[in-house]
mmCIF file of C-alpha atoms in Angstrom:
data_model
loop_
_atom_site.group_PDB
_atom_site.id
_atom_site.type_symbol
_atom_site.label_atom_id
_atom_site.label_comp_id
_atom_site.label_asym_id
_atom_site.label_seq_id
_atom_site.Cartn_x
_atom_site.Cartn_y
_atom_site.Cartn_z
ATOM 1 C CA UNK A 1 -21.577 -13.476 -20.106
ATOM 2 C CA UNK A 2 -24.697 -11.436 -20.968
ATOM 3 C CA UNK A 3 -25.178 -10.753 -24.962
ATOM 4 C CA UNK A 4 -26.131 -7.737 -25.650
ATOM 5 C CA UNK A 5 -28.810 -8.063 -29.121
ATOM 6 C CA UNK A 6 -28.271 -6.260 -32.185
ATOM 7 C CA UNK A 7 -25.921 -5.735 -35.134
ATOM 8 C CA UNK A 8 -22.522 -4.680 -33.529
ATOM 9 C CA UNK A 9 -23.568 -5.018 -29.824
ATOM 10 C CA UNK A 10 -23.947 -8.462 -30.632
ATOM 11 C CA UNK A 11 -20.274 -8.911 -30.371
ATOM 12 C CA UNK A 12 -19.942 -6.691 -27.212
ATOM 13 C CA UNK A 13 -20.334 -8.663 -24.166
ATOM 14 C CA UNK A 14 -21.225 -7.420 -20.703
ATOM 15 C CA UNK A 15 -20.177 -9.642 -17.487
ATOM 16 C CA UNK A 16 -23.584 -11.429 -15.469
ATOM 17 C CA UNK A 17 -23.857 -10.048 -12.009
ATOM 18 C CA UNK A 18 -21.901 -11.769 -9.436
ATOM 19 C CA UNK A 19 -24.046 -13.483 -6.717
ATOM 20 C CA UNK A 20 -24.068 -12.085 -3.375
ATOM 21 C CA UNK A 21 -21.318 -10.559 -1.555
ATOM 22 C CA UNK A 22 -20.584 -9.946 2.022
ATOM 23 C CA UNK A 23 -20.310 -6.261 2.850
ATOM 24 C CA UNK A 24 -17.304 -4.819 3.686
ATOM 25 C CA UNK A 25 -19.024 -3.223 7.009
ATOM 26 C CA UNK A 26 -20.345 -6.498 7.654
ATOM 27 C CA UNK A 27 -16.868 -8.324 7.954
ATOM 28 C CA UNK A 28 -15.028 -5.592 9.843
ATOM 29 C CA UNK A 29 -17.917 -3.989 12.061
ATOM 30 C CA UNK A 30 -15.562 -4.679 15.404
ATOM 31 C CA UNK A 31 -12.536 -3.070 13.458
ATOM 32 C CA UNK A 32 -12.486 -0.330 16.268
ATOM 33 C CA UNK A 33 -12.500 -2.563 18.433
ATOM 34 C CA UNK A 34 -9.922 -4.757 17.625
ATOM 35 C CA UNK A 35 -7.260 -1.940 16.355
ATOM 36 C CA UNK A 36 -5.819 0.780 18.849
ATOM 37 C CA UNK A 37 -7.068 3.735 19.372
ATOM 38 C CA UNK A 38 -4.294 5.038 17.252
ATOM 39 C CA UNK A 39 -5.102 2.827 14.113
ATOM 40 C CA UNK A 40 -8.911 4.817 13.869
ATOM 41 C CA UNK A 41 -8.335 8.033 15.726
ATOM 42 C CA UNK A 42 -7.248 10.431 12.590
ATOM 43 C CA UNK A 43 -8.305 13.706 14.208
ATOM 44 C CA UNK A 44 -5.977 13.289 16.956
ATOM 45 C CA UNK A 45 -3.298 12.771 14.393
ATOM 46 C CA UNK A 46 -0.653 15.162 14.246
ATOM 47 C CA UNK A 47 1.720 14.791 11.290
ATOM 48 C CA UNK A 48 5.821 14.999 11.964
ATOM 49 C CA UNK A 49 7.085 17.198 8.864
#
């Protein structure tokens, strides 16, 4: 934890940054690819009511 100085803020406490994270896109960049065309196409979609 990071301390934040002076009077009250003393006792408030702010999380450090995390170290480095993958991106999202990064991980799942072939997720058209992998899924249907069903899975991604959402303008195609037409809704039963």
């Amino acid at each position: 934890l990071v301390v934040v100085g002076g009077g009250k803020a003393d006792r408030l406490a702010k999380p450090a940054m995390p170290g480095p994270v993958s991106s999202k896109a990064r991980v799942y960049a072939d997720a058209n690819t992998v899924k249907s065309k069903e899975y991604w196409d959402y303008e195609a979609h037409v809704p039963s009511w």
